Short mmCIF file of C-alpha atoms in Angstrom, two decimals:
data_model
loop_
_atom_site.label_atom_id
_atom_site.label_comp_id
_atom_site.label_asym_id
_atom_site.label_seq_id
_atom_site.Cartn_x
_atom_site.Cartn_y
_atom_site.Cartn_z
CA MET A 64 -10.92 -28.89 14.20
CA SER A 65 -13.70 -28.72 16.77
CA MET A 66 -17.30 -28.00 15.87
CA LYS A 67 -17.11 -24.77 17.92
CA ASN A 68 -14.14 -23.45 15.91
CA THR A 69 -15.86 -24.38 12.67
CA MET A 70 -19.02 -22.52 13.64
CA GLU A 71 -17.01 -19.47 14.68
CA LYS A 72 -15.26 -19.37 11.29
CA ILE A 73 -18.60 -19.71 9.50
CA ALA A 74 -20.01 -16.86 11.61
CA ILE A 75 -17.00 -14.67 10.79
CA SER A 76 -17.34 -15.45 7.07
CA TRP A 77 -21.07 -14.71 7.15
CA ASP A 78 -20.44 -11.41 8.94
CA ALA A 79 -17.92 -10.46 6.24
CA VAL A 80 -20.42 -11.31 3.49
CA LYS A 81 -23.16 -9.40 5.27
CA GLN A 82 -20.93 -6.36 5.72
CA TRP A 83 -19.95 -6.48 2.05
CA GLY A 84 -23.62 -6.71 1.05
CA GLU A 85 -24.58 -3.76 3.22
CA GLU A 86 -21.73 -1.70 1.77
CA ILE A 87 -22.82 -2.53 -1.79
CA ALA A 88 -26.43 -1.66 -0.91
CA ARG A 89 -25.39 1.72 0.50
CA ARG A 90 -23.16 2.47 -2.49
CA TYR A 91 -25.58 1.57 -5.25
CA ARG A 92 -29.04 1.75 -3.69
CA LYS A 93 -29.77 5.29 -4.88
CA MET A 94 -28.21 4.69 -8.27
CA PHE A 95 -30.24 1.51 -8.79
CA CYS A 96 -33.46 3.37 -7.95
CA VAL A 97 -32.60 6.20 -10.37
CA VAL A 98 -31.77 3.78 -13.19
CA PHE A 99 -34.81 1.59 -12.54
CA GLY A 100 -37.04 4.69 -12.47
CA THR A 101 -35.54 5.86 -15.77
CA GLY A 102 -36.35 2.46 -17.24
CA LEU A 103 -39.96 2.69 -16.11
CA LEU A 104 -40.25 6.17 -17.63
CA ALA A 105 -38.74 4.99 -20.92
CA TYR A 106 -40.61 1.70 -21.27
CA GLY A 107 -43.75 2.14 -19.17
CA PHE A 108 -45.95 2.77 -22.23
CA MET A 109 -44.55 -0.31 -23.96
CA MET A 110 -45.07 -2.45 -20.88
CA THR A 111 -48.67 -1.38 -20.31
CA ASN A 112 -49.89 -1.71 -23.90
CA ILE A 113 -50.00 -4.52 -26.43
CA LEU A 114 -47.72 -3.28 -29.21
CA ASN A 115 -46.57 -5.62 -31.95
CA ASN A 116 -43.91 -5.53 -34.62
CA HIS A 117 -43.26 -8.19 -37.26
CA ASP A 118 -41.68 -10.65 -34.79
CA ASN A 119 -43.54 -9.88 -31.58
CA ILE A 120 -46.92 -10.78 -33.12
CA SER A 121 -45.37 -14.08 -34.22
CA GLY A 122 -44.03 -14.72 -30.71
CA THR A 123 -47.48 -14.28 -29.15
CA PRO A 124 -48.73 -15.87 -26.98
CA GLY A 125 -45.61 -17.95 -26.41
CA GLY A 126 -42.04 -18.54 -27.55
CA TYR A 127 -38.58 -17.09 -27.05
CA GLY A 128 -37.42 -16.50 -30.62
CA MET A 129 -34.73 -18.01 -32.83
CA GLY A 130 -32.33 -20.14 -30.84
CA ILE A 131 -29.73 -22.66 -31.90
CA SER A 132 -30.24 -22.11 -35.65
CA SER A 133 -29.17 -18.47 -35.24
CA GLY A 134 -26.16 -19.42 -33.11
CA ARG A 135 -27.96 -18.64 -29.84
CA TRP A 136 -27.45 -22.01 -28.23
CA PHE A 137 -27.81 -20.80 -24.64
CA LEU A 138 -31.10 -19.10 -25.55
CA THR A 139 -32.37 -22.51 -26.63
CA VAL A 140 -31.10 -24.19 -23.45
CA LEU A 141 -32.42 -21.42 -21.19
CA GLY A 142 -35.68 -21.00 -23.10
CA ASP A 143 -36.42 -24.75 -23.09
CA LEU A 144 -35.65 -24.93 -19.38
CA VAL A 145 -38.01 -22.04 -18.60
CA GLU A 146 -40.63 -23.57 -20.89
CA LYS A 147 -40.46 -26.85 -19.00
CA TYR A 148 -40.78 -25.44 -15.49
CA TRP A 149 -42.56 -22.10 -15.98
CA GLY A 150 -43.52 -21.23 -19.55
CA ASN A 151 -42.46 -18.64 -22.13
CA TYR A 152 -45.15 -16.05 -22.77
CA THR A 153 -45.29 -12.57 -24.25
CA LEU A 154 -46.21 -10.64 -21.12
CA PRO A 155 -45.11 -7.00 -21.60
CA LEU A 156 -45.31 -5.88 -17.97
CA PHE A 157 -43.71 -9.01 -16.51
CA ASN A 158 -40.95 -9.41 -19.11
CA GLY A 159 -40.28 -5.68 -19.17
CA ILE A 160 -39.84 -5.40 -15.41
CA ILE A 161 -37.40 -8.32 -15.44
CA ALA A 162 -35.40 -6.68 -18.24
CA ILE A 163 -35.26 -3.31 -16.45
CA PHE A 164 -34.16 -5.03 -13.23
CA PHE A 165 -31.28 -6.88 -14.93
CA ILE A 166 -30.13 -3.80 -16.87
CA SER A 167 -30.21 -1.74 -13.66
CA MET A 168 -28.02 -4.37 -11.98
CA ALA A 169 -25.64 -4.32 -14.95
CA SER A 170 -25.42 -0.52 -14.70
CA CYS A 171 -24.33 -0.71 -11.06
CA ILE A 172 -21.67 -3.28 -11.93
CA ILE A 173 -20.36 -1.05 -14.74
CA VAL A 174 -19.93 1.82 -12.28
CA SER A 175 -17.98 -0.52 -10.01
CA ILE A 176 -15.81 -1.73 -12.89
CA LEU A 177 -14.96 1.79 -14.07
CA GLY A 178 -14.40 3.12 -10.56
CA ILE A 179 -16.92 5.96 -10.92
CA ARG A 180 -17.12 7.52 -7.47
CA SER A 181 -19.29 10.54 -8.21
CA ASN A 182 -22.91 9.68 -7.41
CA ILE A 183 -24.18 12.05 -10.09
CA LEU A 184 -21.91 10.67 -12.83
CA ALA A 185 -22.69 7.11 -11.72
CA SER A 186 -26.45 7.70 -11.94
CA ILE A 187 -26.16 9.39 -15.33
CA SER A 188 -24.08 6.47 -16.62
CA GLY A 189 -26.85 4.10 -15.61
CA MET A 190 -29.54 6.35 -17.08
CA LEU A 191 -27.76 6.33 -20.43
CA PHE A 192 -27.21 2.59 -20.32
CA ILE A 193 -30.87 1.80 -19.68
CA SER A 194 -32.31 4.35 -22.11
CA PHE A 195 -29.94 3.71 -25.02
CA PRO A 196 -31.65 2.91 -28.37
CA ALA A 197 -30.27 -0.64 -28.41
CA LEU A 198 -32.56 -1.42 -25.47
CA ILE A 199 -35.39 0.77 -26.81
CA THR A 200 -35.40 -1.48 -29.87
CA ALA A 201 -34.97 -4.71 -27.90
CA MET A 202 -38.14 -3.84 -25.96
CA LEU A 203 -40.06 -4.17 -29.22
CA PHE A 204 -39.30 -7.90 -28.98
CA MET A 205 -41.13 -8.26 -25.68
CA TYR A 206 -41.32 -12.06 -25.91
CA THR A 207 -37.54 -12.34 -25.54
CA VAL A 208 -36.30 -9.00 -24.15
CA HIS A 209 -35.77 -10.45 -20.65
CA TYR A 210 -33.37 -13.02 -22.14
CA TYR A 211 -31.51 -10.22 -23.95
CA ALA A 212 -31.20 -8.41 -20.61
CA VAL A 213 -29.64 -11.55 -19.11
CA ALA A 214 -27.13 -11.51 -21.99
CA VAL A 215 -26.20 -7.89 -21.18
CA LEU A 216 -25.81 -8.70 -17.48
CA LEU A 217 -23.56 -11.68 -18.32
CA ILE A 218 -21.34 -9.52 -20.54
CA VAL A 219 -20.90 -6.97 -17.77
CA LEU A 220 -20.27 -9.69 -15.18
CA GLY A 221 -17.64 -11.13 -17.51
CA VAL A 222 -15.74 -7.82 -17.52
CA TYR A 223 -16.16 -7.60 -13.74
CA PHE A 224 -14.59 -11.03 -13.20
CA GLY A 225 -11.99 -10.44 -15.90
CA HIS A 226 -10.59 -7.24 -14.40
CA LYS A 227 -10.63 -8.46 -10.78
CA GLU A 228 -7.47 -9.92 -9.33
CA ILE A 229 -9.16 -13.14 -8.22
CA ARG A 230 -8.28 -16.76 -8.78
CA GLY A 231 -10.08 -18.12 -11.83
CA GLY A 232 -11.31 -14.67 -12.84
CA THR A 233 -10.31 -15.13 -16.48
CA ILE A 234 -12.14 -18.45 -16.72
CA LEU A 235 -15.24 -16.99 -15.06
CA ALA A 236 -15.11 -14.05 -17.48
CA ALA A 237 -14.80 -16.35 -20.49
CA CYS A 238 -17.75 -18.44 -19.30
CA CYS A 239 -19.89 -15.32 -18.91
CA PHE A 240 -18.91 -14.10 -22.39
CA ALA A 241 -19.72 -17.51 -23.90
CA LEU A 242 -23.14 -17.67 -22.21
CA SER A 243 -23.95 -14.10 -23.26
CA MET A 244 -23.03 -14.79 -26.88
CA GLY A 245 -25.13 -17.93 -26.62
CA ILE A 246 -28.15 -15.70 -26.00
CA TYR A 247 -27.28 -12.80 -28.34
CA GLN A 248 -23.92 -12.37 -30.02
CA ALA A 249 -24.04 -8.61 -30.59
CA TYR A 250 -23.26 -7.52 -27.02
CA MET A 251 -19.56 -8.42 -27.12
CA PRO A 252 -18.57 -4.83 -28.12
CA ILE A 253 -19.70 -3.76 -24.63
CA ALA A 254 -17.04 -6.02 -23.13
CA VAL A 255 -14.32 -4.83 -25.51
CA SER A 256 -15.09 -1.15 -24.81
CA LEU A 257 -15.32 -1.60 -21.04
CA TYR A 258 -11.98 -3.42 -20.97
CA LEU A 259 -10.34 -0.53 -22.85
CA LEU A 260 -11.87 1.98 -20.44
CA VAL A 261 -10.64 -0.08 -17.48
CA LEU A 262 -7.13 0.01 -18.91
CA LEU A 263 -7.34 3.79 -19.38
CA ARG A 264 -8.65 4.21 -15.85
CA LYS A 265 -5.81 2.15 -14.42
CA GLY A 266 -3.21 3.83 -16.62
CA PHE A 267 -4.19 7.29 -15.40
CA SER A 268 -4.97 6.41 -11.77
CA ASP A 269 -2.40 3.84 -10.63
CA SER A 270 0.90 5.65 -10.05
CA GLU A 271 2.70 2.35 -9.36
CA LEU A 272 1.69 0.81 -12.68
CA SER A 273 4.47 -0.06 -15.12
CA GLY A 274 4.25 -0.35 -18.88
CA ARG A 275 4.93 -4.07 -18.66
CA LYS A 276 2.17 -4.62 -16.13
CA ILE A 277 -0.45 -2.69 -18.09
CA PHE A 278 0.55 -4.59 -21.24
CA LEU A 279 0.09 -7.91 -19.42
CA MET A 280 -3.28 -6.75 -18.15
CA GLY A 281 -4.32 -6.00 -21.72
CA ILE A 282 -3.18 -9.44 -22.83
CA LYS A 283 -5.15 -11.01 -19.97
CA TYR A 284 -8.32 -9.16 -20.96
CA LEU A 285 -7.84 -10.08 -24.61
CA PHE A 286 -7.28 -13.70 -23.64
CA SER A 287 -10.58 -13.78 -21.71
CA LEU A 288 -12.42 -12.44 -24.78
CA VAL A 289 -10.82 -14.97 -27.13
CA LEU A 290 -11.36 -17.81 -24.66
CA GLY A 291 -15.00 -16.74 -24.28
CA PHE A 292 -15.47 -16.91 -28.05
CA LEU A 293 -13.84 -20.34 -28.17
CA PHE A 294 -16.13 -21.59 -25.37
CA TYR A 295 -19.11 -20.17 -27.24
CA TYR A 296 -18.09 -21.68 -30.57
CA GLY A 297 -17.26 -25.06 -29.06
CA MET A 298 -20.62 -25.35 -27.29
CA LEU A 299 -22.37 -24.18 -30.45
CA GLN A 300 -20.83 -26.99 -32.51
CA ILE A 301 -21.69 -29.58 -29.85
CA LEU A 302 -25.30 -28.45 -29.57
CA LEU A 303 -25.77 -28.18 -33.34
CA ILE A 304 -24.94 -31.87 -33.45
CA TYR A 305 -27.13 -32.62 -30.40
CA TYR A 306 -30.15 -30.82 -31.88
CA ASP A 307 -29.36 -32.18 -35.37
CA THR A 308 -29.55 -28.77 -37.04
CA LYS A 309 -27.34 -26.20 -38.75
CA LEU A 310 -26.91 -22.43 -38.72
CA SER A 311 -29.31 -20.43 -40.86
CA ASN A 312 -28.19 -17.59 -43.12
CA TYR A 313 -30.48 -15.13 -41.31
CA MET A 314 -28.70 -11.75 -40.89
CA GLY A 315 -25.52 -13.54 -42.06
CA VAL A 316 -25.17 -15.40 -38.76
CA ASN A 317 -23.48 -18.32 -40.51
CA GLN A 318 -20.78 -15.91 -41.74
CA MET A 319 -20.51 -13.66 -38.65
CA GLY A 320 -16.96 -12.45 -38.12
CA VAL A 321 -15.70 -13.96 -41.41
CA ILE A 322 -13.45 -11.34 -43.01
CA GLU A 323 -10.84 -11.65 -45.74
CA LEU A 324 -7.41 -10.10 -45.15
CA SER A 325 -7.88 -7.76 -48.09
CA GLU A 326 -11.00 -6.33 -46.39
CA ILE A 327 -9.28 -5.33 -43.15
CA PRO A 328 -8.13 -1.84 -44.30
CA GLU A 329 -11.64 -1.01 -45.51
CA MET A 330 -13.13 -2.36 -42.28
CA ILE A 331 -10.80 -0.23 -40.11
CA LYS A 332 -11.60 2.81 -42.24
CA THR A 333 -15.33 2.18 -41.79
CA ILE A 334 -14.95 1.77 -38.02
CA TYR A 335 -13.14 5.08 -37.52
CA LEU A 336 -15.23 6.94 -40.09
CA ASN A 337 -18.47 5.83 -38.43
CA PHE A 338 -17.12 6.69 -34.99
CA PHE A 339 -16.09 10.21 -35.87
CA THR A 340 -19.27 10.94 -37.85
CA LEU A 341 -21.62 10.09 -34.98
CA SER A 342 -22.04 13.85 -34.64
CA SER A 343 -23.15 14.36 -38.23
CA LYS A 344 -24.39 11.10 -39.76
CA ILE A 345 -27.38 9.11 -38.49
CA GLN A 346 -26.25 5.61 -37.54
CA CYS A 347 -28.18 2.62 -36.15
CA GLY A 348 -30.82 4.84 -34.56
CA VAL A 349 -28.44 5.97 -31.79
CA ASN A 350 -28.26 9.63 -32.91
CA LEU A 351 -31.56 10.49 -34.57
CA THR A 352 -31.89 13.97 -33.02
CA LYS A 353 -29.53 16.95 -33.02
CA VAL A 354 -29.28 16.70 -29.24
CA MET A 355 -27.90 13.17 -29.55
CA ARG A 356 -25.48 14.07 -32.32
CA LYS A 357 -24.17 17.07 -30.39
CA ALA A 358 -23.85 14.89 -27.29
CA PHE A 359 -21.63 12.46 -29.19
CA LEU A 360 -19.54 15.38 -30.46
CA PHE A 361 -19.26 16.81 -26.94
CA SER A 362 -18.24 13.44 -25.48
CA GLN A 363 -15.57 12.90 -28.11
CA MET A 364 -14.14 16.41 -27.83
CA ILE A 365 -13.98 16.51 -24.04
CA SER A 366 -12.47 13.02 -24.04
CA VAL A 367 -9.65 14.20 -26.31
CA LEU A 368 -9.01 17.29 -24.15
CA LEU A 369 -9.00 15.28 -20.92
CA PHE A 370 -6.75 12.62 -22.43
CA LEU A 371 -4.21 15.24 -23.56
CA TYR A 372 -4.37 16.97 -20.17
CA LEU A 373 -3.74 13.72 -18.26
CA GLU A 374 -1.00 12.59 -20.61
CA CYS A 375 0.84 15.90 -20.23
CA ARG A 376 0.31 16.60 -16.55
CA LYS A 377 0.35 13.25 -14.83
CA LYS A 378 3.76 11.83 -14.06
CA ALA A 379 4.12 8.30 -15.35
CA ALA A 380 6.59 6.10 -17.15
CA ILE A 381 6.92 6.72 -20.88
CA SER A 382 5.83 3.15 -21.53
CA VAL A 383 2.60 3.75 -19.56
CA LYS A 384 1.90 6.93 -21.53
CA ILE A 385 2.42 5.03 -24.78
CA TRP A 386 0.00 2.31 -23.73
CA ASN A 387 -2.54 4.91 -22.64
CA ALA A 388 -2.34 6.42 -26.12
CA VAL A 389 -2.74 2.98 -27.72
CA PHE A 390 -5.84 2.17 -25.66
CA PHE A 391 -7.32 5.61 -26.35
CA LEU A 392 -6.80 5.15 -30.10
CA LEU A 393 -8.24 1.64 -29.96
CA PHE A 394 -11.39 2.77 -28.17
CA PRO A 395 -13.30 3.61 -31.41
CA VAL A 396 -12.59 0.04 -32.55
CA GLY A 397 -13.99 -1.34 -29.30
CA ALA A 398 -17.11 0.81 -29.32
CA ASN A 399 -17.75 0.02 -32.99
CA SER A 400 -16.53 -3.58 -33.00
CA ILE A 401 -19.98 -4.78 -34.07
CA ILE A 402 -18.73 -3.79 -37.53
CA VAL A 403 -16.05 -6.48 -37.21
CA MET A 404 -18.74 -9.05 -36.43
CA CYS A 405 -21.17 -7.92 -39.15
CA PHE A 406 -19.02 -6.30 -41.81
CA HIS A 407 -21.07 -7.79 -44.66
CA ASN A 408 -24.51 -7.24 -43.13
CA ASN A 409 -26.74 -4.44 -41.96
CA ILE A 410 -26.38 -3.49 -38.31
CA HIS A 411 -29.70 -3.42 -36.50
CA PRO A 412 -30.16 -0.74 -33.79
CA ARG A 413 -30.31 -3.36 -31.03
CA MET A 414 -26.87 -4.59 -32.13
CA ALA A 415 -25.20 -1.21 -31.49
CA TYR A 416 -25.18 -1.32 -27.68
CA GLY A 417 -21.40 -0.91 -27.60
CA LEU A 418 -21.73 2.72 -28.73
CA VAL A 419 -23.19 3.68 -25.35
CA THR A 420 -19.64 3.49 -23.98
CA VAL A 421 -18.77 6.61 -25.99
CA PHE A 422 -20.60 8.47 -23.22
CA PHE A 423 -18.70 6.54 -20.54
CA GLN A 424 -15.28 7.61 -21.88
CA PRO A 425 -15.42 11.26 -20.70
CA ILE A 426 -16.83 10.14 -17.36
CA VAL A 427 -13.88 7.77 -16.84
CA LEU A 428 -11.37 10.46 -17.83
CA LEU A 429 -13.06 13.03 -15.58
CA GLU A 430 -12.85 10.60 -12.67
CA SER A 431 -9.17 10.05 -13.48
CA ALA A 432 -8.56 13.82 -13.57
CA LEU A 433 -10.32 14.31 -10.23
CA SER A 434 -8.31 11.49 -8.73
CA TYR A 435 -5.08 13.01 -10.00
CA LEU A 436 -5.94 16.51 -8.73
CA SER A 437 -7.00 15.22 -5.31
CA SER A 438 -3.41 14.09 -4.75
CA ALA A 439 -2.02 17.52 -5.63
CA ASP A 440 -2.65 18.86 -2.09
CA GLY A 441 -4.46 21.98 -3.29
CA LYS A 442 -1.56 23.14 -5.47
CA ARG A 443 -3.64 23.22 -8.65
CA GLN A 444 -6.76 25.04 -7.58
CA LEU A 445 -7.46 26.55 -11.00
CA GLU A 446 -7.16 23.17 -12.73
CA THR A 447 -9.41 21.62 -10.09
CA TYR A 448 -12.01 24.33 -10.64
CA VAL A 449 -11.92 23.82 -14.43
CA VAL A 450 -12.28 20.04 -14.10
CA LYS A 451 -15.19 20.41 -11.67
CA CYS A 452 -16.86 22.74 -14.16
CA ALA A 453 -16.28 20.09 -16.84
CA VAL A 454 -17.91 17.52 -14.56
CA ALA A 455 -20.98 19.74 -14.12
CA LEU A 456 -21.21 20.46 -17.86
CA THR A 457 -20.76 16.78 -18.77
CA ALA A 458 -23.40 15.74 -16.24
CA PHE A 459 -25.84 18.27 -17.71
CA VAL A 460 -25.21 17.28 -21.35
CA LEU A 461 -25.45 13.55 -20.68
CA ALA A 462 -28.53 13.91 -18.46
CA VAL A 463 -30.28 15.82 -21.26
CA THR A 464 -29.15 13.11 -23.70
CA SER A 465 -30.64 10.38 -21.54
CA LEU A 466 -33.87 12.36 -21.27
CA ASN A 467 -33.87 12.68 -25.07
CA TYR A 468 -33.53 8.90 -25.37
CA VAL A 469 -36.45 8.42 -22.96
CA TRP A 470 -38.48 10.84 -25.07
CA GLN A 471 -37.48 8.93 -28.22
CA ALA A 472 -38.54 5.62 -26.69
CA ASN A 473 -41.99 6.96 -25.87
CA GLY A 474 -42.28 8.52 -29.32
CA ASN A 475 -41.47 5.24 -31.04
CA TYR A 476 -43.95 3.32 -28.93
CA VAL A 477 -46.75 5.85 -29.50
CA ALA A 478 -46.02 5.68 -33.24
CA LEU A 479 -46.20 1.89 -33.07
CA TYR A 480 -49.53 2.15 -31.22
CA TYR A 481 -51.10 4.00 -34.14
CA ILE A 482 -49.39 1.75 -36.69
CA ASN A 483 -50.90 -1.28 -34.92
CA ARG A 484 -54.36 0.30 -35.12
CA GLN A 485 -53.85 0.90 -38.87
CA VAL A 486 -52.84 -2.71 -39.43
CA GLU A 487 -55.83 -3.99 -37.45
CA ASN A 488 -58.24 -1.77 -39.38
CA TYR A 489 -56.69 -2.79 -42.69
CA PHE A 490 -57.08 -6.50 -42.03
CA ALA A 491 -60.55 -5.97 -40.55
CA GLU A 492 -61.60 -4.46 -43.88
CA VAL A 493 -59.96 -7.32 -45.80
CA TRP A 494 -61.92 -9.93 -43.85
CA GLU A 495 -65.11 -7.95 -44.00
CA ARG A 496 -64.84 -7.97 -47.77
CA ILE A 497 -63.91 -11.66 -47.88
CA ARG A 498 -66.95 -12.60 -45.80
CA GLY A 499 -69.18 -10.34 -47.89
CA VAL A 500 -68.29 -11.89 -51.26
CA ASP A 501 -71.02 -13.73 -53.14
CA GLY A 502 -71.00 -17.44 -52.33
CA TYR A 503 -68.90 -17.10 -49.17
CA ASN A 504 -68.81 -20.11 -46.86
CA GLN A 505 -66.54 -20.43 -43.83
CA GLN A 506 -65.63 -23.95 -44.96
CA LEU A 507 -64.33 -22.82 -48.35
CA PRO A 508 -60.53 -22.78 -48.68
CA LEU A 509 -58.74 -19.47 -49.20
CA ALA A 510 -56.18 -18.89 -51.94
CA ILE A 511 -54.04 -15.73 -51.74
CA VAL A 512 -52.60 -15.01 -55.18
CA GLY A 513 -49.48 -12.89 -54.91
CA LYS A 514 -47.36 -11.95 -51.91
CA MET A 515 -47.70 -8.22 -51.35
CA PHE A 516 -50.73 -6.06 -50.61
CA ASP A 517 -50.67 -2.77 -52.50
CA THR A 518 -50.03 -0.31 -49.69
CA GLN A 519 -48.75 2.65 -51.71
CA ASN A 520 -51.79 4.76 -50.82
CA LEU A 521 -51.50 4.13 -47.09
CA SER A 522 -50.64 7.27 -45.19
CA SER A 523 -49.12 7.71 -41.74
CA ALA A 524 -48.81 10.80 -39.59
CA TYR A 525 -45.45 9.42 -38.41
CA LYS A 526 -44.01 8.74 -41.86
CA GLU A 527 -41.97 11.95 -41.95
CA VAL A 528 -41.01 11.96 -38.26
CA THR A 529 -37.47 10.61 -38.58
CA GLU A 530 -36.82 10.77 -34.82
CA PHE A 531 -39.31 7.94 -34.30
CA GLN A 532 -38.24 5.65 -37.13
CA PHE A 533 -36.64 2.50 -35.80
CA GLY A 534 -36.19 -0.42 -38.16
CA ALA A 535 -37.67 -2.95 -35.74
CA ARG A 536 -40.76 -0.81 -35.22
CA GLY A 537 -41.83 -1.12 -38.83
CA THR A 538 -44.58 0.73 -40.68
CA ALA A 539 -48.19 -0.20 -41.39
CA ALA A 540 -47.15 -1.24 -44.91
CA SER A 541 -44.27 -3.44 -43.70
CA LEU A 542 -46.37 -5.13 -41.00
CA ILE A 543 -49.24 -5.78 -43.42
CA ASN A 544 -46.82 -7.57 -45.74
CA ALA A 545 -44.61 -9.22 -43.12
CA TYR A 546 -44.21 -12.98 -42.88
CA SER A 547 -46.30 -12.93 -39.70
CA ARG A 548 -49.42 -11.23 -41.10
CA MET A 549 -51.57 -14.35 -40.61
CA ASN A 550 -50.85 -14.02 -36.87
CA TRP A 551 -52.72 -10.72 -36.86
CA MET A 552 -55.71 -12.50 -38.34
CA TYR A 553 -55.53 -15.35 -35.85
CA LEU A 554 -55.11 -13.14 -32.77
CA TYR A 555 -57.34 -10.18 -33.63
CA PHE A 556 -60.05 -11.58 -35.90
CA CYS A 557 -60.43 -15.24 -34.87
CA VAL A 558 -59.75 -16.20 -38.49
CA ARG A 559 -59.12 -19.89 -39.13
CA GLN A 560 -60.13 -20.05 -42.76
CA PRO A 561 -58.72 -23.19 -44.41
CA THR A 562 -56.13 -22.52 -47.12
CA VAL A 563 -55.20 -24.31 -50.32
CA SER A 564 -51.96 -26.24 -50.80
CA ASN A 565 -49.08 -24.83 -52.83
CA GLU A 566 -49.89 -27.16 -55.72
CA GLU A 567 -53.55 -26.08 -55.72
CA LEU A 568 -52.46 -22.44 -55.54
CA ARG A 569 -50.33 -22.84 -58.69
CA GLU A 570 -53.30 -24.35 -60.54
CA ILE A 571 -55.62 -21.54 -59.41
CA GLN A 572 -53.10 -18.88 -60.49
CA ALA A 573 -53.04 -20.37 -63.97
CA GLU A 574 -56.83 -20.10 -64.47
CA GLN A 575 -57.87 -17.37 -66.90
CA THR A 576 -60.65 -16.16 -64.59
CA VAL A 577 -58.11 -15.45 -61.87
CA GLN A 578 -55.66 -13.80 -64.27
CA ASP A 579 -58.41 -11.43 -65.42
CA MET A 580 -59.27 -10.39 -61.85
CA PRO A 581 -58.10 -6.94 -60.65
CA CYS A 582 -55.73 -6.69 -57.69
CA TYR A 583 -56.74 -5.79 -54.15
CA PRO A 584 -58.21 -3.37 -53.08
CA ASP A 585 -60.07 -2.88 -56.38
CA ASP A 586 -63.62 -4.17 -56.75
CA GLY A 587 -63.65 -7.77 -57.95
CA SER A 588 -60.27 -8.64 -56.42
CA ILE A 589 -62.02 -11.15 -54.14
CA GLN A 590 -64.15 -13.86 -55.77
CA VAL A 591 -65.26 -17.43 -55.26
CA VAL A 592 -63.78 -19.45 -58.14
CA ASP A 593 -64.57 -23.17 -58.43
CA GLY A 594 -65.32 -23.49 -54.73
CA VAL A 595 -62.23 -21.52 -53.63
CA ILE A 596 -62.15 -18.00 -52.19
CA VAL A 597 -59.53 -16.17 -54.24
CA LEU A 598 -57.91 -13.02 -52.87
CA LYS A 599 -55.71 -11.55 -55.60
CA LEU A 600 -52.90 -9.26 -54.49
CA GLU A 601 -50.61 -9.19 -57.54
CA ASN A 602 -50.57 -10.19 -61.19
CA GLN A 603 -48.43 -13.27 -61.70
CA GLU A 604 -45.95 -13.25 -64.59
#
């Protein structure tokens, strides 16, 4: 082949790539801007203030969180690589912008995967995805939120590759799933739910689809998920050996997904019960207001109505209709599959990202109904009018829901702002009293007797505001007594008071003088005893 022919082929290929890129830009440019803007509105306060929870204060000024010991092997690899060439730092504005950018990209890919053609429904899908409480909570961990966003993007890319008819798509999907789980395991339910929605979309939109073909597609998607888990688990075992460590029992990560056969009926019952009580029972912080609970109810009801309408009206093979029903009935399992992974442990709000797809289900079914009616050549004008009204109503309800989530994000961050000020003032008083005790010397070692400050008299204006109570946010009392409380003292009060050893602490606790001391904050709870500053928090039994 001559050089001229080679260059011509390269030019043709580049033109094709350029044309594809321009088409993508036109299709998703407006949506990306809407989603990115929603992210800024939701997280702008968090990104322009220094707000700390129990972990974020510990991850300041640097770090990326728990890695290989919590099963997040790719977080360790990625975090160490960034540390070597750039550095890991808790920079709210920088890390937050990166996270919003990646989530906005993921939202555009989801719209492509689900075949959402309506610009309004596409934008609302992205708004919900970026404002969902799972990300609101993840933003509280600003030192690592950009890595979490990469994990979300990888999950979505995995579904994109998995559902495309391209060579090696299944392997690419499995690799993406493995890498995502290697950063944060709890985003797999997004993939399961999206796959089920893809199957529903194809089942109701592709008139040439047979029952056998849709079944094989389901098997292919399932295979990519299983293969992704095997890739993840295999790399985890290799890197545990390489780093000479083992999994911790934190949040039950060493038992994640371990379920006995006798527990399966109870697990399935829990999955469906939790799914159908999203409209009435507060779960994982995703439905803290009445607006959110009614939005879940609306989404579930309209999904059922649209499903029944499409099943009855659209001509398709009986086998296809059966598979559509199976996938529809399995959807609650997909959306709530975090329960399968963490059946014996509490589910943190940032682990419940899969539930956002409950809002995607009616959008997918509406798109399927519009697609079906567009081929009816104007013969079903009344049905078309009703479906278009349903589109408008759904768009309104879900837009209000997204706005409610944005409002909730800001409320949680403002609450955390005041909680941070309370914690700072509390510790400022503690150190003022320590430095004011008779005989104080900055070289004297400090002994803290007991583990918990008495915070029962602390009050908070946000204590009764349930809409702004996220577990990861914490309260003044929980932050004062968190494992990371010394970090507050280091960062805010320049405190580097030497401390006694554990053996010396046990000896001090046994002294009668210390046992007779009152507990903080009572007068006399801080004393210098035998050359040691003693701060007594609790009586020791």
